[in-house]
Amino acid sequence: MTQDLDTLLTALYVKIDDELKGPRWTGRPPVLTDSELVCVAVAQSLLGFTSEAHWLRYARKHLTGLFPYLPQQSGYNKRLRAA
């Protein structure tokens, strides 16, 4: 299942990155790009995680190869709401 999930998230990231044109920030770029953030949020929804805390715990354990940096819950929530 991990390989299937990795393949799905890679394809999803490529599609999202193609749709989001150019950087949406000013100044120093964030460690987690908008495309990565949206991909992580969509993966959370697809896998059925309703709790951000549980999702981030799962993602840190299982998705570190795809997303080496994941913010803490408050930072994730703030970036997600702003996006």
Short mmCIF file of N, CA and C in Angstrom, two decimals:
data_model
loop_
_atom_site.label_atom_id
_atom_site.label_comp_id
_atom_site.label_asym_id
_atom_site.label_seq_id
_atom_site.Cartn_x
_atom_site.Cartn_y
_atom_site.Cartn_z
N MET A 1 0.81 -1.19 0.00
CA MET A 1 0.00 0.00 0.00
C MET A 1 0.86 1.26 0.00
N THR A 2 2.01 1.20 0.63
CA THR A 2 2.87 2.37 0.70
C THR A 2 3.32 2.82 -0.67
N GLN A 3 3.66 1.86 -1.55
CA GLN A 3 4.09 2.23 -2.90
C GLN A 3 2.93 2.85 -3.67
N ASP A 4 1.74 2.31 -3.52
CA ASP A 4 0.58 2.89 -4.19
C ASP A 4 0.30 4.30 -3.69
N LEU A 5 0.42 4.51 -2.39
CA LEU A 5 0.21 5.83 -1.81
C LEU A 5 1.27 6.80 -2.29
N ASP A 6 2.52 6.36 -2.33
CA ASP A 6 3.61 7.20 -2.82
C ASP A 6 3.37 7.61 -4.27
N THR A 7 2.94 6.66 -5.10
CA THR A 7 2.67 6.94 -6.50
C THR A 7 1.51 7.92 -6.64
N LEU A 8 0.46 7.71 -5.87
CA LEU A 8 -0.70 8.60 -5.91
C LEU A 8 -0.31 10.01 -5.49
N LEU A 9 0.43 10.14 -4.41
CA LEU A 9 0.81 11.46 -3.92
C LEU A 9 1.78 12.16 -4.86
N THR A 10 2.65 11.41 -5.52
CA THR A 10 3.57 12.00 -6.49
C THR A 10 2.79 12.55 -7.68
N ALA A 11 1.85 11.76 -8.21
CA ALA A 11 1.03 12.21 -9.33
C ALA A 11 0.17 13.40 -8.93
N LEU A 12 -0.38 13.36 -7.73
CA LEU A 12 -1.20 14.45 -7.22
C LEU A 12 -0.38 15.72 -7.09
N TYR A 13 0.83 15.61 -6.56
CA TYR A 13 1.70 16.77 -6.41
C TYR A 13 2.03 17.40 -7.77
N VAL A 14 2.35 16.57 -8.75
CA VAL A 14 2.68 17.08 -10.08
C VAL A 14 1.50 17.83 -10.68
N LYS A 15 0.30 17.27 -10.54
CA LYS A 15 -0.91 17.92 -11.06
C LYS A 15 -1.16 19.25 -10.35
N ILE A 16 -1.06 19.26 -9.04
CA ILE A 16 -1.30 20.49 -8.28
C ILE A 16 -0.25 21.53 -8.61
N ASP A 17 1.00 21.12 -8.72
CA ASP A 17 2.09 22.05 -9.02
C ASP A 17 1.91 22.66 -10.40
N ASP A 18 1.42 21.88 -11.35
CA ASP A 18 1.15 22.41 -12.69
C ASP A 18 0.00 23.42 -12.68
N GLU A 19 -0.98 23.19 -11.84
CA GLU A 19 -2.14 24.08 -11.78
C GLU A 19 -1.86 25.39 -11.05
N LEU A 20 -1.04 25.33 -10.01
CA LEU A 20 -0.69 26.54 -9.27
C LEU A 20 0.46 27.22 -10.00
N LYS A 21 0.19 28.34 -10.61
CA LYS A 21 1.19 29.03 -11.42
C LYS A 21 2.03 29.96 -10.55
N GLY A 22 3.33 29.73 -10.52
CA GLY A 22 4.26 30.64 -9.87
C GLY A 22 4.13 30.70 -8.37
N PRO A 23 5.12 31.29 -7.71
CA PRO A 23 5.09 31.43 -6.26
C PRO A 23 4.04 32.44 -5.82
N ARG A 24 3.42 32.17 -4.68
CA ARG A 24 2.38 33.05 -4.15
C ARG A 24 2.84 33.76 -2.90
N TRP A 25 4.14 33.86 -2.70
CA TRP A 25 4.66 34.49 -1.49
C TRP A 25 5.65 35.57 -1.89
N THR A 26 5.94 36.46 -0.96
CA THR A 26 6.98 37.45 -1.16
C THR A 26 8.04 37.21 -0.10
N GLY A 27 9.25 37.59 -0.41
CA GLY A 27 10.34 37.38 0.53
C GLY A 27 10.90 35.98 0.44
N ARG A 28 11.41 35.51 1.54
CA ARG A 28 12.04 34.18 1.59
C ARG A 28 10.98 33.10 1.36
N PRO A 29 11.26 32.15 0.47
CA PRO A 29 10.25 31.11 0.20
C PRO A 29 10.06 30.20 1.42
N PRO A 30 8.86 29.70 1.61
CA PRO A 30 8.60 28.82 2.76
C PRO A 30 9.27 27.46 2.57
N VAL A 31 9.50 26.75 3.65
CA VAL A 31 10.10 25.43 3.60
C VAL A 31 9.14 24.45 2.93
N LEU A 32 7.87 24.58 3.19
CA LEU A 32 6.83 23.76 2.59
C LEU A 32 6.09 24.62 1.57
N THR A 33 6.21 24.28 0.28
CA THR A 33 5.59 25.10 -0.77
C THR A 33 4.07 24.96 -0.74
N ASP A 34 3.40 25.87 -1.43
CA ASP A 34 1.94 25.81 -1.50
C ASP A 34 1.48 24.51 -2.16
N SER A 35 2.19 24.06 -3.18
CA SER A 35 1.83 22.81 -3.86
C SER A 35 1.93 21.63 -2.91
N GLU A 36 3.00 21.60 -2.11
CA GLU A 36 3.16 20.53 -1.13
C GLU A 36 2.07 20.59 -0.07
N LEU A 37 1.76 21.80 0.37
CA LEU A 37 0.72 21.98 1.39
C LEU A 37 -0.63 21.48 0.90
N VAL A 38 -1.00 21.85 -0.32
CA VAL A 38 -2.27 21.41 -0.87
C VAL A 38 -2.27 19.89 -1.07
N CYS A 39 -1.17 19.34 -1.51
CA CYS A 39 -1.06 17.90 -1.70
C CYS A 39 -1.23 17.17 -0.36
N VAL A 40 -0.61 17.67 0.68
CA VAL A 40 -0.74 17.06 2.01
C VAL A 40 -2.18 17.15 2.50
N ALA A 41 -2.82 18.30 2.26
CA ALA A 41 -4.22 18.47 2.70
C ALA A 41 -5.16 17.55 1.94
N VAL A 42 -4.93 17.38 0.63
CA VAL A 42 -5.78 16.48 -0.16
C VAL A 42 -5.56 15.04 0.29
N ALA A 43 -4.31 14.68 0.57
CA ALA A 43 -4.02 13.33 1.05
C ALA A 43 -4.72 13.08 2.39
N GLN A 44 -4.75 14.09 3.24
CA GLN A 44 -5.45 13.96 4.52
C GLN A 44 -6.91 13.63 4.28
N SER A 45 -7.51 14.33 3.36
CA SER A 45 -8.92 14.10 3.06
C SER A 45 -9.14 12.73 2.41
N LEU A 46 -8.29 12.38 1.46
CA LEU A 46 -8.44 11.09 0.77
C LEU A 46 -8.30 9.90 1.71
N LEU A 47 -7.41 10.03 2.68
CA LEU A 47 -7.18 8.92 3.62
C LEU A 47 -8.15 8.95 4.79
N GLY A 48 -9.02 9.96 4.86
CA GLY A 48 -10.08 9.97 5.85
C GLY A 48 -9.68 10.45 7.24
N PHE A 49 -8.62 11.22 7.35
CA PHE A 49 -8.22 11.75 8.64
C PHE A 49 -8.98 13.04 8.90
N THR A 50 -9.77 13.08 9.97
CA THR A 50 -10.51 14.29 10.31
C THR A 50 -9.74 15.14 11.31
N SER A 51 -8.85 14.54 12.06
CA SER A 51 -8.06 15.25 13.04
C SER A 51 -6.70 15.62 12.44
N GLU A 52 -6.38 16.91 12.49
CA GLU A 52 -5.08 17.35 11.97
C GLU A 52 -3.94 16.76 12.79
N ALA A 53 -4.12 16.65 14.09
CA ALA A 53 -3.06 16.09 14.93
C ALA A 53 -2.77 14.64 14.55
N HIS A 54 -3.81 13.84 14.37
CA HIS A 54 -3.60 12.44 13.98
C HIS A 54 -2.98 12.36 12.59
N TRP A 55 -3.44 13.22 11.69
CA TRP A 55 -2.91 13.21 10.33
C TRP A 55 -1.42 13.56 10.32
N LEU A 56 -1.05 14.60 11.02
CA LEU A 56 0.37 15.00 11.02
C LEU A 56 1.24 13.94 11.67
N ARG A 57 0.73 13.28 12.69
CA ARG A 57 1.47 12.18 13.31
C ARG A 57 1.67 11.05 12.31
N TYR A 58 0.61 10.69 11.59
CA TYR A 58 0.70 9.64 10.57
C TYR A 58 1.66 10.06 9.45
N ALA A 59 1.53 11.30 8.98
CA ALA A 59 2.35 11.77 7.87
C ALA A 59 3.83 11.81 8.25
N ARG A 60 4.13 12.23 9.48
CA ARG A 60 5.54 12.26 9.91
C ARG A 60 6.14 10.85 9.97
N LYS A 61 5.31 9.88 10.28
CA LYS A 61 5.80 8.51 10.39
C LYS A 61 5.91 7.84 9.03
N HIS A 62 4.95 8.09 8.13
CA HIS A 62 4.86 7.32 6.89
C HIS A 62 5.22 8.09 5.62
N LEU A 63 5.23 9.41 5.67
CA LEU A 63 5.43 10.18 4.44
C LEU A 63 6.66 11.07 4.46
N THR A 64 7.62 10.78 5.30
CA THR A 64 8.80 11.63 5.39
C THR A 64 9.66 11.56 4.12
N GLY A 65 9.57 10.49 3.37
CA GLY A 65 10.30 10.41 2.12
C GLY A 65 9.77 11.37 1.07
N LEU A 66 8.48 11.61 1.11
CA LEU A 66 7.86 12.52 0.15
C LEU A 66 7.85 13.97 0.64
N PHE A 67 7.62 14.14 1.91
CA PHE A 67 7.55 15.48 2.50
C PHE A 67 8.51 15.52 3.70
N PRO A 68 9.77 15.89 3.45
CA PRO A 68 10.76 15.88 4.54
C PRO A 68 10.44 16.88 5.66
N TYR A 69 9.72 17.95 5.32
CA TYR A 69 9.35 18.92 6.35
C TYR A 69 7.83 19.01 6.43
N LEU A 70 7.31 18.83 7.60
CA LEU A 70 5.90 19.07 7.88
C LEU A 70 5.84 19.96 9.12
N PRO A 71 5.09 21.06 9.04
CA PRO A 71 5.02 21.96 10.19
C PRO A 71 4.27 21.33 11.36
N GLN A 72 4.39 21.97 12.49
CA GLN A 72 3.60 21.55 13.64
C GLN A 72 2.13 21.83 13.35
N GLN A 73 1.25 21.35 14.20
CA GLN A 73 -0.18 21.46 13.95
C GLN A 73 -0.63 22.91 13.78
N SER A 74 -0.15 23.80 14.63
CA SER A 74 -0.60 25.20 14.53
C SER A 74 -0.12 25.84 13.24
N GLY A 75 1.11 25.57 12.84
CA GLY A 75 1.64 26.11 11.60
C GLY A 75 0.94 25.53 10.38
N TYR A 76 0.64 24.25 10.44
CA TYR A 76 -0.09 23.58 9.35
C TYR A 76 -1.47 24.19 9.21
N ASN A 77 -2.16 24.34 10.32
CA ASN A 77 -3.51 24.91 10.33
C ASN A 77 -3.48 26.35 9.78
N LYS A 78 -2.52 27.15 10.23
CA LYS A 78 -2.43 28.55 9.79
C LYS A 78 -2.16 28.63 8.30
N ARG A 79 -1.20 27.86 7.79
CA ARG A 79 -0.88 27.87 6.36
C ARG A 79 -2.04 27.35 5.53
N LEU A 80 -2.72 26.33 6.01
CA LEU A 80 -3.82 25.74 5.27
C LEU A 80 -4.99 26.71 5.17
N ARG A 81 -5.31 27.39 6.25
CA ARG A 81 -6.41 28.36 6.23
C ARG A 81 -6.06 29.56 5.36
N ALA A 82 -4.81 29.98 5.36
CA ALA A 82 -4.39 31.13 4.55
C ALA A 82 -4.38 30.79 3.06
N ALA A 83 -4.11 29.53 2.74
CA ALA A 83 -4.06 29.11 1.32
C ALA A 83 -5.46 29.02 0.80
#
